[in-house]
mmCIF file of C-alpha atoms in Angstrom:
data_model
loop_
_atom_site.group_PDB
_atom_site.id
_atom_site.type_symbol
_atom_site.label_atom_id
_atom_site.label_comp_id
_atom_site.label_asym_id
_atom_site.label_seq_id
_atom_site.Cartn_x
_atom_site.Cartn_y
_atom_site.Cartn_z
ATOM 1 C CA MET Y 65 -132.168 -6.489 -42.420
ATOM 2 C CA GLY Y 66 -128.605 -6.998 -39.614
ATOM 3 C CA ARG Y 67 -127.322 -10.408 -39.308
ATOM 4 C CA TRP Y 68 -127.564 -12.550 -36.612
ATOM 5 C CA ILE Y 69 -124.113 -13.253 -35.175
ATOM 6 C CA SER Y 70 -123.617 -16.187 -32.646
ATOM 7 C CA LEU Y 71 -121.795 -16.049 -29.385
ATOM 8 C CA VAL Y 72 -119.945 -19.644 -30.775
ATOM 9 C CA LEU Y 73 -119.368 -17.882 -33.990
ATOM 10 C CA LEU Y 74 -116.231 -15.887 -32.030
ATOM 11 C CA LEU Y 75 -114.444 -19.076 -30.706
ATOM 12 C CA ILE Y 76 -111.878 -16.676 -28.939
ATOM 13 C CA THR Y 77 -111.433 -15.911 -25.381
ATOM 14 C CA PRO Y 78 -114.164 -15.230 -22.547
ATOM 15 C CA LEU Y 79 -116.045 -11.651 -23.046
ATOM 16 C CA ALA Y 80 -116.676 -9.935 -20.174
ATOM 17 C CA VAL Y 81 -119.990 -9.115 -19.055
ATOM 18 C CA ALA Y 82 -119.227 -6.351 -16.289
ATOM 19 C CA ARG Y 83 -118.537 -2.624 -17.331
ATOM 20 C CA PRO Y 84 -115.469 -1.721 -16.473
ATOM 21 C CA ALA Y 85 -114.791 0.809 -13.872
ATOM 22 C CA PRO Y 86 -113.416 4.035 -15.332
ATOM 23 C CA ASP Y 87 -109.596 4.037 -12.978
ATOM 24 C CA GLN Y 88 -108.712 -0.240 -14.670
ATOM 25 C CA LEU Y 89 -106.256 -0.162 -15.563
ATOM 26 C CA MET Y 90 -104.243 -1.827 -19.250
ATOM 27 C CA ASP Y 91 -103.473 -5.332 -19.029
ATOM 28 C CA ALA Y 92 -102.302 -6.512 -22.240
ATOM 29 C CA PRO Y 93 -101.041 -9.630 -22.681
ATOM 30 C CA VAL Y 94 -99.911 -9.782 -26.082
ATOM 31 C CA LEU Y 95 -97.045 -7.173 -24.657
ATOM 32 C CA ARG Y 96 -95.379 -10.233 -23.297
ATOM 33 C CA GLN Y 97 -96.355 -12.690 -24.096
ATOM 34 C CA ALA Y 98 -94.153 -14.077 -27.239
ATOM 35 C CA SER Y 99 -97.112 -15.013 -30.700
ATOM 36 C CA ALA Y 100 -96.575 -14.639 -34.679
ATOM 37 C CA TYR Y 101 -96.165 -10.693 -33.904
ATOM 38 C CA SER Y 102 -94.381 -8.148 -33.203
ATOM 39 C CA PHE Y 103 -94.559 -5.204 -30.981
ATOM 40 C CA SER Y 104 -93.048 -2.027 -31.228
ATOM 41 C CA SER Y 105 -94.547 1.138 -30.077
ATOM 42 C CA LEU Y 106 -93.946 5.259 -30.480
ATOM 43 C CA GLU Y 107 -95.316 8.504 -28.529
ATOM 44 C CA LEU Y 108 -96.167 12.151 -30.122
ATOM 45 C CA ASP Y 109 -98.521 15.073 -29.036
ATOM 46 C CA SER Y 110 -101.184 16.596 -29.843
ATOM 47 C CA ALA Y 111 -100.786 20.415 -31.154
ATOM 48 C CA ASP Y 112 -101.783 21.185 -28.658
ATOM 49 C CA GLY Y 113 -99.944 19.554 -26.463
ATOM 50 C CA ALA Y 114 -103.053 18.574 -24.104
ATOM 51 C CA ARG Y 115 -103.135 15.287 -25.296
ATOM 52 C CA HIS Y 116 -99.979 12.363 -25.098
ATOM 53 C CA TYR Y 117 -100.823 9.520 -27.978
ATOM 54 C CA ARG Y 118 -99.087 6.112 -27.507
ATOM 55 C CA ILE Y 119 -99.076 3.976 -30.634
ATOM 56 C CA TRP Y 120 -98.554 0.265 -30.965
ATOM 57 C CA LEU Y 121 -97.756 -0.941 -34.224
ATOM 58 C CA GLY Y 122 -97.902 -4.745 -34.649
ATOM 59 C CA GLN Y 123 -96.887 -6.417 -37.714
ATOM 60 C CA PRO Y 124 -97.104 -10.165 -38.670
ATOM 61 C CA SER Y 125 -93.462 -11.670 -40.367
ATOM 62 C CA THR Y 126 -94.106 -10.360 -44.074
ATOM 63 C CA VAL Y 127 -95.512 -6.752 -45.058
ATOM 64 C CA SER Y 128 -95.766 -5.537 -48.286
ATOM 65 C CA ASP Y 129 -98.865 -2.583 -49.660
ATOM 66 C CA ALA Y 130 -100.548 -5.442 -50.267
ATOM 67 C CA THR Y 131 -101.035 -5.820 -46.206
ATOM 68 C CA PRO Y 132 -104.212 -4.399 -44.845
ATOM 69 C CA VAL Y 133 -103.681 -1.922 -41.954
ATOM 70 C CA ALA Y 134 -106.390 -1.697 -39.633
ATOM 71 C CA TYR Y 135 -106.303 1.307 -37.223
ATOM 72 C CA LEU Y 136 -107.691 0.787 -33.810
ATOM 73 C CA LEU Y 137 -109.103 3.557 -31.657
ATOM 74 C CA ASP Y 138 -108.376 3.365 -27.885
ATOM 75 C CA GLY Y 139 -105.874 1.820 -28.166
ATOM 76 C CA ASN Y 140 -105.056 1.045 -24.982
ATOM 77 C CA ALA Y 141 -108.774 -1.115 -24.341
ATOM 78 C CA ALA Y 142 -107.980 -2.798 -28.247
ATOM 79 C CA MET Y 143 -104.256 -3.908 -27.581
ATOM 80 C CA ALA Y 144 -105.719 -5.674 -23.791
ATOM 81 C CA ALA Y 145 -108.808 -7.119 -25.844
ATOM 82 C CA LEU Y 146 -105.933 -9.384 -28.258
ATOM 83 C CA ASP Y 147 -104.613 -12.395 -26.832
ATOM 84 C CA SER Y 148 -101.264 -14.618 -28.802
ATOM 85 C CA GLN Y 149 -103.703 -17.294 -29.407
ATOM 86 C CA SER Y 150 -105.689 -15.196 -32.421
ATOM 87 C CA LEU Y 151 -102.971 -12.985 -32.970
ATOM 88 C CA ASP Y 152 -101.225 -16.474 -34.081
ATOM 89 C CA ARG Y 153 -104.381 -16.709 -36.362
ATOM 90 C CA LEU Y 154 -104.339 -13.862 -37.869
ATOM 91 C CA ALA Y 155 -100.633 -14.213 -38.924
ATOM 92 C CA HIS Y 156 -101.748 -18.046 -40.840
ATOM 93 C CA SER Y 157 -104.675 -16.130 -42.149
ATOM 94 C CA VAL Y 158 -104.979 -15.178 -45.693
ATOM 95 C CA ALA Y 159 -104.211 -11.386 -45.443
ATOM 96 C CA PRO Y 160 -102.517 -11.296 -42.412
ATOM 97 C CA PRO Y 161 -103.158 -7.423 -41.146
ATOM 98 C CA VAL Y 162 -101.035 -5.056 -39.583
ATOM 99 C CA LEU Y 163 -102.240 -3.776 -36.207
ATOM 100 C CA VAL Y 164 -101.884 -0.006 -35.631
ATOM 101 C CA ALA Y 165 -103.432 0.875 -31.594
ATOM 102 C CA VAL Y 166 -103.650 4.208 -31.365
ATOM 103 C CA GLY Y 167 -104.068 4.919 -27.337
ATOM 104 C CA TYR Y 168 -103.098 7.237 -24.617
ATOM 105 C CA ALA Y 169 -99.171 7.015 -22.425
ATOM 106 C CA THR Y 170 -101.679 6.717 -19.638
ATOM 107 C CA PRO Y 171 -101.295 2.929 -17.423
ATOM 108 C CA LEU Y 172 -105.545 3.682 -17.795
ATOM 109 C CA ARG Y 173 -107.444 0.868 -19.867
ATOM 110 C CA ILE Y 174 -109.803 4.264 -21.230
ATOM 111 C CA GLU Y 175 -108.279 8.209 -21.304
ATOM 112 C CA ARG Y 176 -111.917 9.229 -20.380
ATOM 113 C CA THR Y 177 -111.114 12.714 -20.355
ATOM 114 C CA ALA Y 178 -109.092 11.865 -23.917
ATOM 115 C CA ARG Y 179 -110.885 10.390 -26.257
ATOM 116 C CA THR Y 180 -114.089 12.658 -24.966
ATOM 117 C CA PHE Y 181 -112.289 15.753 -27.459
ATOM 118 C CA ASP Y 182 -110.602 13.167 -29.621
ATOM 119 C CA TYR Y 183 -113.837 10.746 -30.608
ATOM 120 C CA THR Y 184 -116.551 13.459 -30.863
ATOM 121 C CA PRO Y 185 -117.089 16.035 -33.916
ATOM 122 C CA LYS Y 186 -117.508 20.082 -33.460
ATOM 123 C CA VAL Y 187 -121.191 21.240 -32.892
ATOM 124 C CA GLY Y 188 -121.897 24.946 -34.316
ATOM 125 C CA SER Y 189 -119.346 28.116 -33.980
ATOM 126 C CA ALA Y 190 -118.978 27.900 -30.310
ATOM 127 C CA THR Y 191 -115.355 28.634 -29.230
ATOM 128 C CA GLN Y 192 -115.598 25.979 -26.078
ATOM 129 C CA GLN Y 193 -117.977 23.071 -26.770
ATOM 130 C CA ARG Y 194 -118.916 20.260 -23.665
ATOM 131 C CA ASP Y 195 -119.544 16.679 -23.991
ATOM 132 C CA PRO Y 196 -123.560 16.494 -23.148
ATOM 133 C CA LEU Y 197 -122.786 12.544 -20.616
ATOM 134 C CA THR Y 198 -119.445 14.129 -18.746
ATOM 135 C CA ALA Y 199 -119.804 17.785 -19.363
ATOM 136 C CA VAL Y 200 -115.692 17.310 -20.202
ATOM 137 C CA PRO Y 201 -114.667 19.260 -23.299
ATOM 138 C CA SER Y 202 -115.482 17.488 -26.363
ATOM 139 C CA GLY Y 203 -115.421 18.397 -30.344
ATOM 140 C CA GLY Y 204 -111.770 17.362 -31.246
ATOM 141 C CA ALA Y 205 -112.912 15.518 -33.242
ATOM 142 C CA ASP Y 206 -112.066 16.482 -37.281
ATOM 143 C CA VAL Y 207 -108.588 18.384 -34.700
ATOM 144 C CA PHE Y 208 -108.268 14.570 -34.076
ATOM 145 C CA LEU Y 209 -108.234 13.359 -37.716
ATOM 146 C CA ASP Y 210 -105.349 15.392 -39.054
ATOM 147 C CA LEU Y 211 -102.935 14.131 -36.379
ATOM 148 C CA LEU Y 212 -104.669 10.017 -37.580
ATOM 149 C CA THR Y 213 -104.124 10.805 -41.408
ATOM 150 C CA GLY Y 214 -102.112 13.722 -41.046
ATOM 151 C CA THR Y 215 -98.861 12.536 -38.895
ATOM 152 C CA VAL Y 216 -99.571 9.331 -37.635
ATOM 153 C CA ARG Y 217 -100.136 7.208 -41.163
ATOM 154 C CA PRO Y 218 -96.824 9.448 -42.917
ATOM 155 C CA LEU Y 219 -94.610 7.825 -39.068
ATOM 156 C CA ILE Y 220 -96.310 4.326 -39.893
ATOM 157 C CA ASN Y 221 -96.478 3.492 -43.240
ATOM 158 C CA GLN Y 222 -92.229 4.690 -43.305
ATOM 159 C CA ARG Y 223 -90.896 2.506 -40.365
ATOM 160 C CA LEU Y 224 -93.226 -0.569 -42.777
ATOM 161 C CA GLY Y 225 -91.562 1.320 -45.118
ATOM 162 C CA ILE Y 226 -94.882 0.073 -47.663
ATOM 163 C CA THR Y 227 -97.645 2.278 -49.371
ATOM 164 C CA PRO Y 228 -100.646 -0.101 -47.583
ATOM 165 C CA GLN Y 229 -103.713 0.004 -51.095
ATOM 166 C CA ARG Y 230 -106.713 -1.285 -47.766
ATOM 167 C CA GLN Y 231 -106.746 0.457 -44.740
ATOM 168 C CA LEU Y 232 -109.146 0.660 -42.253
ATOM 169 C CA LEU Y 233 -110.886 2.383 -39.222
ATOM 170 C CA TRP Y 234 -112.284 0.077 -35.990
ATOM 171 C CA GLY Y 235 -114.145 2.346 -33.527
ATOM 172 C CA HIS Y 236 -116.604 1.234 -30.031
ATOM 173 C CA SER Y 237 -118.874 3.321 -28.692
ATOM 174 C CA TYR Y 238 -117.456 7.124 -28.860
ATOM 175 C CA GLY Y 239 -115.016 5.534 -30.835
ATOM 176 C CA GLY Y 240 -117.853 4.083 -33.106
ATOM 177 C CA LEU Y 241 -119.065 7.783 -33.196
ATOM 178 C CA LEU Y 242 -115.871 8.683 -34.698
ATOM 179 C CA VAL Y 243 -115.494 6.054 -36.964
ATOM 180 C CA LEU Y 244 -118.866 6.927 -38.572
ATOM 181 C CA HIS Y 245 -117.573 11.063 -38.699
ATOM 182 C CA ALA Y 246 -114.811 10.133 -40.894
ATOM 183 C CA LEU Y 247 -116.707 8.058 -43.301
ATOM 184 C CA LEU Y 248 -119.831 11.179 -43.483
ATOM 185 C CA THR Y 249 -116.729 13.650 -43.774
ATOM 186 C CA ARG Y 250 -113.571 12.241 -45.544
ATOM 187 C CA PRO Y 251 -114.784 8.595 -46.905
ATOM 188 C CA GLN Y 252 -111.554 9.087 -49.122
ATOM 189 C CA ALA Y 253 -109.558 8.613 -46.152
ATOM 190 C CA PHE Y 254 -109.804 4.995 -45.275
ATOM 191 C CA ASP Y 255 -110.759 2.320 -47.428
ATOM 192 C CA ASP Y 256 -113.064 0.503 -44.527
ATOM 193 C CA TYR Y 257 -114.935 1.426 -41.570
ATOM 194 C CA ALA Y 258 -115.564 -0.811 -39.150
ATOM 195 C CA ALA Y 259 -118.294 1.099 -35.996
ATOM 196 C CA ALA Y 260 -119.025 -0.679 -33.312
ATOM 197 C CA SER Y 261 -122.203 0.743 -31.197
ATOM 198 C CA PRO Y 262 -121.135 3.935 -32.209
ATOM 199 C CA SER Y 263 -122.733 6.470 -29.826
ATOM 200 C CA LEU Y 264 -125.617 8.101 -32.308
ATOM 201 C CA TRP Y 265 -127.584 9.499 -29.598
ATOM 202 C CA TRP Y 266 -124.750 12.060 -29.362
ATOM 203 C CA ASN Y 267 -126.254 15.232 -29.043
ATOM 204 C CA GLN Y 268 -129.744 14.853 -30.074
ATOM 205 C CA GLY Y 269 -128.467 12.502 -32.673
ATOM 206 C CA LEU Y 270 -125.783 14.784 -34.944
ATOM 207 C CA ILE Y 271 -123.879 12.571 -36.717
ATOM 208 C CA THR Y 272 -127.142 11.189 -38.457
ATOM 209 C CA ALA Y 273 -127.583 15.055 -39.850
ATOM 210 C CA GLU Y 274 -123.787 14.601 -41.225
ATOM 211 C CA ALA Y 275 -124.998 11.622 -43.760
ATOM 212 C CA HIS Y 276 -126.830 14.035 -46.397
ATOM 213 C CA GLY Y 277 -124.414 15.004 -48.952
ATOM 214 C CA LEU Y 278 -122.483 12.003 -48.779
ATOM 215 C CA ALA Y 279 -123.068 10.973 -52.446
ATOM 216 C CA GLN Y 280 -121.341 13.595 -53.630
ATOM 217 C CA ARG Y 281 -118.374 13.338 -50.658
ATOM 218 C CA LEU Y 282 -117.730 10.340 -52.447
ATOM 219 C CA ARG Y 283 -116.371 11.402 -55.623
ATOM 220 C CA GLY Y 284 -115.716 8.318 -57.190
ATOM 221 C CA SER Y 285 -114.762 5.951 -54.345
ATOM 222 C CA GLN Y 286 -116.463 3.137 -52.860
ATOM 223 C CA PRO Y 287 -116.255 2.948 -48.820
ATOM 224 C CA ARG Y 288 -116.929 0.301 -47.743
ATOM 225 C CA LEU Y 289 -119.226 0.464 -43.275
ATOM 226 C CA LEU Y 290 -119.394 -2.390 -40.693
ATOM 227 C CA LEU Y 291 -121.215 -1.788 -38.859
ATOM 228 C CA MET Y 292 -122.112 -3.375 -35.823
ATOM 229 C CA ARG Y 293 -124.009 -3.608 -32.566
ATOM 230 C CA GLY Y 294 -125.487 -6.006 -29.663
ATOM 231 C CA ASP Y 295 -128.726 -7.191 -28.992
ATOM 232 C CA GLN Y 296 -128.139 -6.559 -25.371
ATOM 233 C CA GLU Y 297 -127.458 -2.612 -25.365
ATOM 234 C CA PRO Y 298 -129.732 1.041 -24.881
ATOM 235 C CA ALA Y 299 -130.217 2.738 -27.206
ATOM 236 C CA SER Y 300 -128.226 5.301 -25.276
ATOM 237 C CA PRO Y 301 -126.613 5.242 -21.768
ATOM 238 C CA GLY Y 302 -129.570 6.873 -19.716
ATOM 239 C CA ALA Y 303 -131.690 3.568 -20.889
ATOM 240 C CA VAL Y 304 -132.355 1.225 -18.630
ATOM 241 C CA SER Y 305 -133.698 -1.746 -21.334
ATOM 242 C CA PRO Y 306 -131.976 -3.298 -24.495
ATOM 243 C CA ALA Y 307 -132.753 -1.699 -27.517
ATOM 244 C CA LYS Y 308 -133.663 -4.130 -29.621
ATOM 245 C CA GLU Y 309 -134.874 -3.480 -33.487
ATOM 246 C CA ALA Y 310 -137.832 -2.832 -34.918
ATOM 247 C CA SER Y 311 -137.781 -0.201 -31.858
ATOM 248 C CA ASP Y 312 -133.909 1.840 -32.290
ATOM 249 C CA THR Y 313 -135.430 4.393 -34.884
ATOM 250 C CA ALA Y 314 -131.751 6.158 -34.694
ATOM 251 C CA PHE Y 315 -129.872 3.053 -35.536
ATOM 252 C CA LYS Y 316 -133.002 2.417 -38.352
ATOM 253 C CA ALA Y 317 -132.835 5.544 -39.337
ATOM 254 C CA LEU Y 318 -129.520 5.974 -40.077
ATOM 255 C CA LEU Y 319 -129.301 2.673 -41.907
ATOM 256 C CA GLY Y 320 -131.929 3.736 -44.869
ATOM 257 C CA THR Y 321 -130.096 6.541 -45.105
ATOM 258 C CA LEU Y 322 -126.682 4.914 -46.185
ATOM 259 C CA HIS Y 323 -128.165 2.533 -47.889
ATOM 260 C CA ARG Y 324 -129.702 4.890 -49.926
ATOM 261 C CA VAL Y 325 -125.848 6.667 -50.748
ATOM 262 C CA ASP Y 326 -124.991 5.374 -54.719
ATOM 263 C CA GLY Y 327 -120.994 3.669 -53.911
ATOM 264 C CA LEU Y 328 -121.672 3.427 -50.359
ATOM 265 C CA HIS Y 329 -120.976 -0.965 -49.149
ATOM 266 C CA VAL Y 330 -123.160 -1.460 -45.712
ATOM 267 C CA ARG Y 331 -122.678 -4.022 -43.462
ATOM 268 C CA HIS Y 332 -125.029 -4.292 -40.767
ATOM 269 C CA LEU Y 333 -124.504 -6.916 -37.755
ATOM 270 C CA THR Y 334 -126.137 -8.037 -34.886
ATOM 271 C CA PHE Y 335 -124.198 -9.709 -31.889
ATOM 272 C CA THR Y 336 -126.475 -11.593 -29.808
ATOM 273 C CA GLY Y 337 -126.540 -11.582 -26.504
ATOM 274 C CA LEU Y 338 -123.724 -8.439 -26.362
ATOM 275 C CA GLY Y 339 -123.743 -5.630 -24.528
ATOM 276 C CA HIS Y 340 -122.526 -2.715 -24.781
ATOM 277 C CA GLY Y 341 -119.110 -3.139 -23.032
ATOM 278 C CA PRO Y 342 -118.264 -7.195 -24.228
ATOM 279 C CA MET Y 343 -118.736 -5.387 -28.115
ATOM 280 C CA LEU Y 344 -115.925 -3.676 -27.864
ATOM 281 C CA PRO Y 345 -113.500 -7.157 -27.793
ATOM 282 C CA ALA Y 346 -115.949 -9.108 -29.810
ATOM 283 C CA SER Y 347 -116.167 -6.329 -33.042
ATOM 284 C CA LEU Y 348 -112.556 -6.206 -32.306
ATOM 285 C CA ARG Y 349 -111.613 -9.221 -32.977
ATOM 286 C CA TYR Y 350 -114.910 -10.068 -35.780
ATOM 287 C CA THR Y 351 -113.755 -7.032 -36.805
ATOM 288 C CA LEU Y 352 -109.900 -8.038 -37.438
ATOM 289 C CA GLN Y 353 -110.887 -11.542 -38.522
ATOM 290 C CA MET Y 354 -112.840 -10.540 -41.909
ATOM 291 C CA LEU Y 355 -109.772 -8.806 -43.028
ATOM 292 C CA SER Y 356 -108.050 -11.303 -42.109
ATOM 293 C CA GLN Y 357 -109.601 -13.168 -45.216
ATOM 294 C CA GLY Y 358 -109.846 -10.703 -47.025
ATOM 295 C CA ARG Y 359 -113.589 -9.594 -46.695
#
């Protein structure tokens, strides 16, 4: 059973209820305002030169191997969802996390073409794959995860001068789809996986099928999954009404499958009154709050 999260528990900045325009510019006040976190950035390109990444590194005042590190997908939007007050609260928590917002070198809040390729799994053996919603190239999830774990993470650890003992991957929507793909195909890559509003509808529910064989892939690891959604979200982009828990078969099927996997710790949260768009900032802030409390 999911736990219902009241908006009053968020106690952070108000959440927008409208879906952002596709060409909305990134606005991240935390990069201009003083807070208890210090930010730096680095840039790199994909191996084929087609995608260009900008990564923001947010550090609390003290960092050690015991400091949790949170990798945040859709880094431009994640940075825009943060505020100085919440960062100050994080900095004074039990375990202030390092923030690694993995975004794109663009002035936009969301780089839709690049993220569609990076956050979607490959289907079958076709050389070229198109996204069922936007028709842009898709299927680069494993290439992106190789970059994230094999290139980005060593650069971050080198810059921090630590070997983190706890690392989390957070993502929303297509980012949530990627978080689940990472968990189901390479469960040792991170200690914690936080999937918000994952696109379970994508390619006829392909992600649920990836759960088969997960118990064998764990190989003694015990990852934790935080699965989040709003009760006002549709089951798919084409649906017109919110997906109520009793009728959201894809979500229930995934939960049922994952709860049967020995060694996997699953927590499911439903946010009252939130639709798809507002779930991005709400889920991010909740995830960081829980991580900073050592949970």
